[in-house]
Coordinates of C-alpha atoms and ligand atoms in Angstrom, one line a residue:
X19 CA 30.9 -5.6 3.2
X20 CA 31.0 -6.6 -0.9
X21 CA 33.4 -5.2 -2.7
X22 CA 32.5 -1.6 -4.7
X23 CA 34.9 -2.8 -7.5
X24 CA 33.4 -6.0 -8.0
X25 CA 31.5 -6.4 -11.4
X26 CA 30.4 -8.8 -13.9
X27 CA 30.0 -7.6 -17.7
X28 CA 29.2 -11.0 -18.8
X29 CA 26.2 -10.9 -16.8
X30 CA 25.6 -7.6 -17.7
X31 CA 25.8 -7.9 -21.5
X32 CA 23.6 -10.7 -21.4
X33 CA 20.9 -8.3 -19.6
X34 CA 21.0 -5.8 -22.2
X35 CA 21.0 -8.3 -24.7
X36 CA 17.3 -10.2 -22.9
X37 CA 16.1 -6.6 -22.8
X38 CA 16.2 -6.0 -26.6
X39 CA 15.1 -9.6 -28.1
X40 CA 12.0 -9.6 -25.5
X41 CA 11.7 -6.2 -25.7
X42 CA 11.9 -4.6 -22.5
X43 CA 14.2 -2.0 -23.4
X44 CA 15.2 0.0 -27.0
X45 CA 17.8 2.4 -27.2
X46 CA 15.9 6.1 -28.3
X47 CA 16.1 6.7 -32.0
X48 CA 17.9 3.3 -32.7
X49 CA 16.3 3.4 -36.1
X50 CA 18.6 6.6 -36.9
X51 CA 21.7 5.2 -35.3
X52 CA 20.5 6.2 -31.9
X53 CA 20.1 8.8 -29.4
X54 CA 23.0 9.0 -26.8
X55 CA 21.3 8.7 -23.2
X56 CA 17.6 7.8 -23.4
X57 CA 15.3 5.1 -24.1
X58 CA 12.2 3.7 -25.2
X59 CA 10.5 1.0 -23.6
X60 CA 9.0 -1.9 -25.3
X61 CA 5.6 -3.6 -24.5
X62 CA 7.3 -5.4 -21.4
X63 CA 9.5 -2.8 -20.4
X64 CA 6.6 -0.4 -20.0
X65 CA 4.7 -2.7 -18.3
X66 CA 7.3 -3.3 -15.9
X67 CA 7.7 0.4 -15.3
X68 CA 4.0 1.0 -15.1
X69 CA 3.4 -1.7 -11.8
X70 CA 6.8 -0.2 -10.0
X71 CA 5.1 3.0 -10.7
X72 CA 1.8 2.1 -9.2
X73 CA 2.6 -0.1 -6.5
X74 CA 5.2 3.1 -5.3
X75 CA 2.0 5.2 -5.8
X76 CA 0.2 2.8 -3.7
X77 CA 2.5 2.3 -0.8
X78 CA 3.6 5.8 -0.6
X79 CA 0.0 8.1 -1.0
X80 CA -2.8 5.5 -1.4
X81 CA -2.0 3.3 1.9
X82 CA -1.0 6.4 4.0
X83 CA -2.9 9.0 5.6
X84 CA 0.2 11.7 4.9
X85 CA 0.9 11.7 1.9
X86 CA -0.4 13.8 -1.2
X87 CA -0.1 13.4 -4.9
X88 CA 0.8 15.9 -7.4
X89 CA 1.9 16.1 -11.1
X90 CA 3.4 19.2 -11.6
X91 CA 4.7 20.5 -15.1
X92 CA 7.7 19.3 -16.8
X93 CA 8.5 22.8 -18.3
X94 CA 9.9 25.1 -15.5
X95 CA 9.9 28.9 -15.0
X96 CA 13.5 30.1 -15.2
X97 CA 13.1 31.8 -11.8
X98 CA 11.9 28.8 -10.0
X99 CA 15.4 27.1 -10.9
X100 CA 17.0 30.4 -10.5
X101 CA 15.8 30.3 -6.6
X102 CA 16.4 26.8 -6.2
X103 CA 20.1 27.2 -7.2
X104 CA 20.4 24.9 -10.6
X105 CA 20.2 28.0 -13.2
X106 CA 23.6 28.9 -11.1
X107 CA 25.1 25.7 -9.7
X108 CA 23.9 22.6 -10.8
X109 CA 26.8 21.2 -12.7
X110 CA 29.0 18.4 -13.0
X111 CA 33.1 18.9 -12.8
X112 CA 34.6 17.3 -16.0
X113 CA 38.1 17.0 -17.3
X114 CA 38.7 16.4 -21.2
X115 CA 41.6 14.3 -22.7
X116 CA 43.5 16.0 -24.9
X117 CA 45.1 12.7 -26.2
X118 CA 41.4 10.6 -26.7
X119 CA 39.5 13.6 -27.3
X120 CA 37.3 12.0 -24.2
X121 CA 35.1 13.7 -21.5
X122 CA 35.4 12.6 -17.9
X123 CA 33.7 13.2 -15.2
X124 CA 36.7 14.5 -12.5
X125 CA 35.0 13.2 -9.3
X126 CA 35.4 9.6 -10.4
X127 CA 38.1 9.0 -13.2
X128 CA 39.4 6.7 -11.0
X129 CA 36.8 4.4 -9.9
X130 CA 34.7 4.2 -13.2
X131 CA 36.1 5.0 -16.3
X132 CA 39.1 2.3 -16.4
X133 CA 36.4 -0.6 -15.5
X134 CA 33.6 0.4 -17.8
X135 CA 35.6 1.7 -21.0
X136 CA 38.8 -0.4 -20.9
X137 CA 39.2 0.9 -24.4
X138 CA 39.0 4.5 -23.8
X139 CA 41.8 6.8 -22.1
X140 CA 40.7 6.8 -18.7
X141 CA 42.6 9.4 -17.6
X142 CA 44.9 7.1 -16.4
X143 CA 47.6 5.8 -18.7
X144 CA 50.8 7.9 -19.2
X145 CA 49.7 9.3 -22.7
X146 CA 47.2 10.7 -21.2
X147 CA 46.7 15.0 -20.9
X148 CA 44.2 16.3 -19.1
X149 CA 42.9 20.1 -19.3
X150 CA 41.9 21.7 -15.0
X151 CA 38.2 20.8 -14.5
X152 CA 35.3 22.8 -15.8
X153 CA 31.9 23.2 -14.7
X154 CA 29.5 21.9 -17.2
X155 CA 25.5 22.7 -16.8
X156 CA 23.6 20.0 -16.4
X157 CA 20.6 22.1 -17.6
X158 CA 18.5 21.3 -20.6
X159 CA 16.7 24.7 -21.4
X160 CA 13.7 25.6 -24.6
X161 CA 11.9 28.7 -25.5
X162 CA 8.9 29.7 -25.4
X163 CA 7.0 32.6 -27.6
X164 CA 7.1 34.0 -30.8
X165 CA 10.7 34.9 -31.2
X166 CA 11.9 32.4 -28.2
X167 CA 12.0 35.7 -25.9
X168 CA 11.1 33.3 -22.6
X169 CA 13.7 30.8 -21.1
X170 CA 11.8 27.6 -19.2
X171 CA 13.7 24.7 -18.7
X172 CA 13.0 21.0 -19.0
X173 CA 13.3 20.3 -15.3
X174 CA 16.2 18.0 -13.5
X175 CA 14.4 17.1 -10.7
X176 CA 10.4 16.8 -9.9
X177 CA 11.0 18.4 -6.4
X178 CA 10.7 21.9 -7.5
X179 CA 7.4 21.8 -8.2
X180 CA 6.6 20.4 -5.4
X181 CA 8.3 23.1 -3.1
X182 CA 6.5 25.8 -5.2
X183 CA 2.8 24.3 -4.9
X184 CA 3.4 23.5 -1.3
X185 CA 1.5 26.1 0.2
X186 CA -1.5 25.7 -2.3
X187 CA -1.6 22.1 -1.3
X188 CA -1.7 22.8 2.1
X189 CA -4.5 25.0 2.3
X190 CA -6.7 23.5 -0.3
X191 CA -6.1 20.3 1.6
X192 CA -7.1 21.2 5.4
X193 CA -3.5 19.0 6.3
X194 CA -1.2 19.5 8.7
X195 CA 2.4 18.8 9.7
X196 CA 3.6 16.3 9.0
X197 CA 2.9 15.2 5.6
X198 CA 4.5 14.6 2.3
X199 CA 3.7 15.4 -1.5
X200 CA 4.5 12.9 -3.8
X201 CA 5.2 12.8 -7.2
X202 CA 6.1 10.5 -10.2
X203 CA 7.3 11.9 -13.6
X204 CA 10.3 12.5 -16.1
X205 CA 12.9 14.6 -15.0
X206 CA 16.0 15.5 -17.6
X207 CA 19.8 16.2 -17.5
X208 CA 22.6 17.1 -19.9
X209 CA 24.3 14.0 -18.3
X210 CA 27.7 14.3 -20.1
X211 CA 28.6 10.6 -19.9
X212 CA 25.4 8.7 -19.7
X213 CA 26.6 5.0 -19.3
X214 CA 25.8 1.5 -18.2
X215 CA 22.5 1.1 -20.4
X216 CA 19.7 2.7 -18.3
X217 CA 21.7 3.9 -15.3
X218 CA 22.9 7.4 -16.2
X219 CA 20.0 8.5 -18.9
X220 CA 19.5 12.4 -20.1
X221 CA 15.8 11.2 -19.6
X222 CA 14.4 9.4 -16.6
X223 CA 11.4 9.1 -14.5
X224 CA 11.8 10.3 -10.6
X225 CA 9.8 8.9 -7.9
X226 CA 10.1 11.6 -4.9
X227 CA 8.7 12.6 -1.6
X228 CA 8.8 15.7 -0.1
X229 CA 7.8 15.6 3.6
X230 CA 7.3 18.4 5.1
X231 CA 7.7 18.8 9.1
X232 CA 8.5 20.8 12.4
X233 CA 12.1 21.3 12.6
X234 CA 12.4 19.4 15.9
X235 CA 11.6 16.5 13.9
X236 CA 14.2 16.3 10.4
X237 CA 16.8 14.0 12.0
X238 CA 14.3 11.3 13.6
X239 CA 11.9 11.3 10.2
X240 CA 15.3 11.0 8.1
X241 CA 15.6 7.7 9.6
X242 CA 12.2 6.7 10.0
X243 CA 12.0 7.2 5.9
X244 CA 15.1 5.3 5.3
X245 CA 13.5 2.4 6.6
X246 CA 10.0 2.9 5.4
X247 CA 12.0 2.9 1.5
X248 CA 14.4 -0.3 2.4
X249 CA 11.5 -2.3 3.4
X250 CA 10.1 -0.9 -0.1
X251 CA 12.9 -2.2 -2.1
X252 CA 12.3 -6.0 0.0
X253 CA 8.8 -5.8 -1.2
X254 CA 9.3 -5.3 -4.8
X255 CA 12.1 -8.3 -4.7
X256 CA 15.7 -6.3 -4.1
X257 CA 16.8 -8.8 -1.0
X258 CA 18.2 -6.4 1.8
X259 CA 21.3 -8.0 1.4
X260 CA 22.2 -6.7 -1.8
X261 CA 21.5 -2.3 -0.7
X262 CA 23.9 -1.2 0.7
X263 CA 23.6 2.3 2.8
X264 CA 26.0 4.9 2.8
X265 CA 26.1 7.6 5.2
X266 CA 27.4 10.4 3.4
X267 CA 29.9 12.3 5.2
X268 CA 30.4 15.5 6.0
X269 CA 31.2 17.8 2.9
X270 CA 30.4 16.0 0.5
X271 CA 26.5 16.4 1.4
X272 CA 25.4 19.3 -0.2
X273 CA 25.6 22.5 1.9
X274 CA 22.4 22.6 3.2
X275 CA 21.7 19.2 3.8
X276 CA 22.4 17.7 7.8
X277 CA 22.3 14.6 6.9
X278 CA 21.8 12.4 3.7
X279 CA 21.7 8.2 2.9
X280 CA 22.0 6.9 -0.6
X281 CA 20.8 3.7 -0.8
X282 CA 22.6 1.8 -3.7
X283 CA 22.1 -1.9 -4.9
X284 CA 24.7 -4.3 -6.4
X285 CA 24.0 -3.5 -10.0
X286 CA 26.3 -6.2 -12.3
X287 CA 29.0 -3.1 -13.1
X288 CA 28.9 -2.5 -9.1
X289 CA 27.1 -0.7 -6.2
X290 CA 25.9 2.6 -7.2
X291 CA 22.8 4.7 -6.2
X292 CA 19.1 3.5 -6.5
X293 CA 18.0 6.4 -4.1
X294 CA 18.5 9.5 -1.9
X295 CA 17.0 10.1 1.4
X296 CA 18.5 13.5 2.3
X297 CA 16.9 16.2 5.4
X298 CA 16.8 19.3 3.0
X299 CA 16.1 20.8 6.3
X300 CA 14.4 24.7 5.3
X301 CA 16.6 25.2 2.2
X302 CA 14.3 24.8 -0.4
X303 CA 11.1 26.5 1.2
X304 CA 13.5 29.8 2.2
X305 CA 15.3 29.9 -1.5
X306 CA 11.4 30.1 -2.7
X307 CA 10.1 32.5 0.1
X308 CA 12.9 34.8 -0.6
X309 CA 13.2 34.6 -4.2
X310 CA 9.2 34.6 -5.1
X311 CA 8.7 37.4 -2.2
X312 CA 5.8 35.6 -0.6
X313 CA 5.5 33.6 2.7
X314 CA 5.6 29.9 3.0
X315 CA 5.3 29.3 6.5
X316 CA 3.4 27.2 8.5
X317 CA 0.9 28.2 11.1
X318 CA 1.3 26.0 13.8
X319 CA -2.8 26.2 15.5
X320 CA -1.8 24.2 18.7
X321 CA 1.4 25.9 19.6
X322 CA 0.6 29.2 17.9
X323 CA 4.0 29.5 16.4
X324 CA 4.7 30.1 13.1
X325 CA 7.9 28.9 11.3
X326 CA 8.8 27.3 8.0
X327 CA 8.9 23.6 7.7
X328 CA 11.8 21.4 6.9
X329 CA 12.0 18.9 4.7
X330 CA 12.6 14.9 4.5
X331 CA 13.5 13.8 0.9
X332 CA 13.5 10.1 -0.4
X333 CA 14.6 10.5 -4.2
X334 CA 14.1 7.8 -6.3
X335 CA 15.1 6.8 -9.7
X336 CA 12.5 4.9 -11.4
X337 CA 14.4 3.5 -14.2
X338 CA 17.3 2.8 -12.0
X339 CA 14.9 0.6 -10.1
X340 CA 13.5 -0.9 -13.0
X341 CA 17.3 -1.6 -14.0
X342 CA 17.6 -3.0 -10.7
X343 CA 14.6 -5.1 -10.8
X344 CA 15.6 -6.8 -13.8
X345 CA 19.5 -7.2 -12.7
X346 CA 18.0 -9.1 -9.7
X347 CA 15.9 -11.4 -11.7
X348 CA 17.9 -12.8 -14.0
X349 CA 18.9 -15.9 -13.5
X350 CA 20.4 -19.0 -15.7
X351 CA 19.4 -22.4 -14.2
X352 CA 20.7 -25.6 -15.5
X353 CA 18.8 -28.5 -15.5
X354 CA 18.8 -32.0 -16.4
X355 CA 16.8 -34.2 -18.3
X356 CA 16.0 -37.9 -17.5
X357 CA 18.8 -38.6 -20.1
X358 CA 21.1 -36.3 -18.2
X359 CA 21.3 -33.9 -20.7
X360 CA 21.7 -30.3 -19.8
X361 CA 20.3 -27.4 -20.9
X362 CA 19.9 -23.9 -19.5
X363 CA 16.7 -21.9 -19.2
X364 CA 16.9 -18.3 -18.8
X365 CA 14.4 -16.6 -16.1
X366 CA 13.3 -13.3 -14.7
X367 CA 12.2 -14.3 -11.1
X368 CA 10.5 -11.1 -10.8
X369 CA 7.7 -10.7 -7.8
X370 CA 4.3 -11.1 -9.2
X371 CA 3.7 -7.9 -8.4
X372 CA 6.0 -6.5 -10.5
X373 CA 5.9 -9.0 -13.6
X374 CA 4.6 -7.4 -16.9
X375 CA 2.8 -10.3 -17.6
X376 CA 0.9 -12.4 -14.6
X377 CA -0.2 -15.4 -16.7
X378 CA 0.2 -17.1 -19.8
X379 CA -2.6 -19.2 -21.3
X380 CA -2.5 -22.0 -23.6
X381 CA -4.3 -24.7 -25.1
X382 CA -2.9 -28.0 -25.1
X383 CA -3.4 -28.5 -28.6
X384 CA -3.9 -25.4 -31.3
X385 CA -6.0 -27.9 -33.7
X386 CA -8.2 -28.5 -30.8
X387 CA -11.0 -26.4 -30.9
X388 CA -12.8 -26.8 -27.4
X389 CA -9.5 -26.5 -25.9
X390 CA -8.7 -22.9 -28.4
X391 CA -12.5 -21.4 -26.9
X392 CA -11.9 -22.2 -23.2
X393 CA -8.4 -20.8 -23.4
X394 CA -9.6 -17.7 -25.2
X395 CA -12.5 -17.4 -22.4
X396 CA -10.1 -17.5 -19.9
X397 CA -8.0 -15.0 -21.6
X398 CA -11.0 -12.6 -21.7
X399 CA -12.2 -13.3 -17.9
X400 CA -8.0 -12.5 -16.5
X401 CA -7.7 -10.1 -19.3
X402 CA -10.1 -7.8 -17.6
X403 CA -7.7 -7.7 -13.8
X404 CA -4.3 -8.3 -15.3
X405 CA -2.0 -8.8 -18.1
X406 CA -2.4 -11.9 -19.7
X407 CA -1.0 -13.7 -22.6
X408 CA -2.2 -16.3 -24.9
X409 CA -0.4 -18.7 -26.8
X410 CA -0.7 -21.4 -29.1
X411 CA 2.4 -21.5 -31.0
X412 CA 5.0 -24.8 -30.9
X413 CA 5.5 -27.5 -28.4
X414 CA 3.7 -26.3 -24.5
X415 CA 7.7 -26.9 -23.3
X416 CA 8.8 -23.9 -25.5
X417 CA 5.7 -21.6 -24.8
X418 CA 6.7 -22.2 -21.0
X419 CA 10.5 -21.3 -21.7
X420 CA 9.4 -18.3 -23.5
X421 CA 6.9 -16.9 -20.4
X422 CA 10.3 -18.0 -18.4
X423 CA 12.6 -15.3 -20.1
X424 CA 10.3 -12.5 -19.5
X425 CA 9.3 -13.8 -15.8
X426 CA 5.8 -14.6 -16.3
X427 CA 4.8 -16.5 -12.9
X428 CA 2.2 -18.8 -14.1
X429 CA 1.0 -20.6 -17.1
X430 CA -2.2 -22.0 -17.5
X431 CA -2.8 -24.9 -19.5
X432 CA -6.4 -26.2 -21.3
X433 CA -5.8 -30.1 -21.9
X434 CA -7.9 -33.1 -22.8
X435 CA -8.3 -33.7 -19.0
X436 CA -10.2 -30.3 -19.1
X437 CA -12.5 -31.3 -21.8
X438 CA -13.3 -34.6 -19.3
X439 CA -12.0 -37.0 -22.3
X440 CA -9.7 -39.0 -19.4
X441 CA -12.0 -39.8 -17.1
X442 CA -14.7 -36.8 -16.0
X443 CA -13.1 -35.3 -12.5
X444 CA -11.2 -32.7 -14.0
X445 CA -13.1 -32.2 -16.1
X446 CA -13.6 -27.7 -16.1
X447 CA -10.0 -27.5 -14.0
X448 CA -6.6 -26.5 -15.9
X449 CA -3.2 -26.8 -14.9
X450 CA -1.3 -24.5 -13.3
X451 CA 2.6 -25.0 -13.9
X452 CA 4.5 -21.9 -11.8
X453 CA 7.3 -20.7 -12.9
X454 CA 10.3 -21.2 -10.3
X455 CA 9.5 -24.9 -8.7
X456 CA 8.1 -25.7 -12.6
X457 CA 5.3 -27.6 -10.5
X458 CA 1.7 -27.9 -11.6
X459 CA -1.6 -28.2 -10.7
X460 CA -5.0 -28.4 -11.2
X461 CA -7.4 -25.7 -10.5
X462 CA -11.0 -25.4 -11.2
X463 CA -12.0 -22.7 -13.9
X464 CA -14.2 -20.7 -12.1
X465 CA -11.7 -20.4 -9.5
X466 CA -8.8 -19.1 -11.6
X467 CA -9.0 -15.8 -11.1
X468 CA -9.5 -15.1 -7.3
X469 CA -6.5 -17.5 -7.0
X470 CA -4.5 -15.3 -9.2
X471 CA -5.7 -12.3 -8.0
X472 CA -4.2 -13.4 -4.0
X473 CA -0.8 -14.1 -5.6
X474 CA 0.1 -10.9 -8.2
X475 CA -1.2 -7.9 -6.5
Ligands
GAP6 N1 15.5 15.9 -5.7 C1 16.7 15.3 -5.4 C2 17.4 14.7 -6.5 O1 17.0 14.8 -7.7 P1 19.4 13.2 -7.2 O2 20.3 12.3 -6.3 O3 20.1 14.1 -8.1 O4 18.5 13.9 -6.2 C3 17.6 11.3 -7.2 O5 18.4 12.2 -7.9 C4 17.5 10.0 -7.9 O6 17.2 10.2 -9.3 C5 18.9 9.2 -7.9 O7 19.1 8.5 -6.8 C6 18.7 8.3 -9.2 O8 18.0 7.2 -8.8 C7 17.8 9.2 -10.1 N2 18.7 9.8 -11.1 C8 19.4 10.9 -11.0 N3 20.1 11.2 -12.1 C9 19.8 10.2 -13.0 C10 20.2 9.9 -14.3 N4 21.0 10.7 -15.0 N5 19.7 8.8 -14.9 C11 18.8 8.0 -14.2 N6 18.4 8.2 -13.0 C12 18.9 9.3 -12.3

């Protein structure tokens, strides 16, 4: 079992600092001095996002026959959350220092302040005073009208919506139980500590399943999703070895729920939550039957009974996956020249799947101009299935290191041999160098892009 309070800032700081040169990842509003808890993403960054986004989307409504999409509203009717139990109860405890003037969450002075803000009071040392905990909403609300009469909220969680179209889904869509509505989009939350770069944002992107199903069923489907998401995280490139599961125990699940896993990953400032999978059981379908006054059950035609469903949730944090996606990556590798000199090239080992950018493409020689039109035809043909990039600038060894840094899995070279000037049979083939063995070879040009296509889907 690794050790919760094992971390690595070094490695950390490093991230964050690869994330802003190639940029991956801004801080919001940066320009202005910066806006506390969100970001922007760079060219990478959102390209990264976009293919966790769609290959999710893929797996979890494409490739299965129960499972629905939505995309619900972000602004959210004040009696939807009032129902649901947030307008009332969705806070955080926090304590406040009266010697640093710092806010602390009270559930977990202990295990995260000290480590991640050596230099603030942590709640710990002897000059510290702390005021009795107090319930801070975690809701961030607007108006609407006029004069601002109407309260909607931004919402903290894309589940809502999905509970409250339920029913419209189901009979516009002839389905029946089981199935699931999916749904990917921003969810926001007056965090009052947002920390450890993307982790805790007041902005984030939720990836969530709502899976609706006979009550008899809840405890068995709970597990059956837990898998279905671990196997997930393996495909993406998060090794099994590094999620860790816990079982939460009894009270301090919320009320309602009989049973819930987080899954959490060893991030560099320790393991801590990627995802939920919780059995809401018929919490959230009985807050909304009762509080909107109409009926949500289910008509079972087979058994003729009629009951309300329960529910199977796998939450997941899209930016905390993306966070973990490029924790796992990063790698320094030394290696040594035929002199024996060392030097260290930086890589993001990313899956293909998941890489922003599937191929680089270069000719040999800038001042070459056969080799600058078959590399910008190539670039053109790729351009149209995936994210390419073309490159002519400095020695091909530095274009290769810079692909490297942002985990780019291959680079294709045009060279003389392509042009047939060295002898004529390679002549219309490139080379193919791949980023982790560094190994090339030759392919033909017309073949290119099937044999990409096989290897970064
Ligand atoms: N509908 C259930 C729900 O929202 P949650 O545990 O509060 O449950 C689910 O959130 C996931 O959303 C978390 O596992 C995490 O990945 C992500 N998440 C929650 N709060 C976040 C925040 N402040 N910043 C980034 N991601 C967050």
């Amino acid at each position: 079992m690794a050790n919760k309070d094992v971390t690595n800032p070094a490695r950390m700081e490093k991230i964050v600092s690869l994330c802003k040169r190639r940029g991956f990842i801004f801080q919001a509003g940066e320009l202005y001095g910066g806006l506390n808890g969100c970001w922007d993403y760079g060219p990478l960054g959102a390209e990264l996002k976009r293919n966790l986004k769609d290959y999710w989307w893929r797996k979890t409504v494409q490739e299965r026959d129960d499972v629905l999409g939505m995309d619900g509203a972000i602004l959210t009717m004040e009696q939807v959350l009032v129902s649901s139990g947030h307008v009332g109860g969705f806070s955080d405890p926090m304590v406040d220092c009266k010697t640093c003037k710092g806010r602390f969450r009270a559930d977990n002075l202990e295990t995260s302040q000290c480590r991640e803000k050596p230099s603030v009071c942590p709640g710990q040392s002897p000059k510290c005073e702390l005021t009795e905990p107090r319930q801070f909403n975690l809701m961030l609300q607007t108006n609407f009208g006029a004069t601002g009469e109407q309260i909607a909220y931004l919402r903290p969680e894309t589940a809502q919506s999905i509970f409250c179209q339920y029913k419209n889904i189901l009979d516009s869509n002839r389905v029946k139980l089981p199935f699931g509505i999916a749904q990917v989009g921003k969810s926001f939350r007056n965090e009052i500590n947002p920390r450890n770069f993307t982790f805790r944002s007041r902005e984030f992107e939720q990836m969530e399943i709502e899976y609706f199903c006979h009550p008899d069923d809840g405890m068995r489907l709970t597990d059956e999703w837990l898998e279905a998401r671990l196997s997930f995280y393996e495909e993406i490139g998060i090794p099994r070895e590094k999620l860790h599961i816990l079982d939460v125990p009894d009270g301090e699940r919320a009320f309602y729920s009989k049973k819930t896993y987080d899954i959490e990953y060893e991030f560099p400032f320790g393991i801590q939550e990627l995802e939920g999978v919780a059995y809401r059981t018929d919490y959230d379908l009985g807050v909304h039957q009762k509080g909107a006054g109409k009926p949500l059950e289910y008509f079972d035609e087979e058994t003729k009974q009629k009951f309300l469903p329960h529910v199977v949730e796998p939450s997941a944090g899209c930016d905390r996956t993306v966070l973990a996606l490029i924790c796992e990556a990063f790698d320094e590798e030394t290696l040594t020249d035929e002199k024996g000199k060392e030097d260290i090239r930086t890589v993001l080992r990313f899956k293909p799947a998941m890489a922003p950018i599937k191929a680089g493409v270069f000719p040999m020689l800038k001042k070459n101009d056969e080799q600058v039109r078959i590399a910008r035809d190539i670039q053109k043909t790729l351009q149209k299935w995936m994210t390419v990039f073309y490159d002519d600038g400095g020695a091909l060894g530095r274009r290769y290191r810079r692909q490297d840094e942002v985990g780019t899995p291959y680079c294709i070279t045009v060279d003389f041999e392509t042009l047939g000037e060295n002898g004529g049979d390679l002549k219309d083939t490139v080379t193919v160098r791949d980023r982790d063995s560094m190994e090339q070879e030759r392919i033909r040009i017309d073949a290119l892009l099937p044999w990409l296509l096989e290897r970064v889907r």
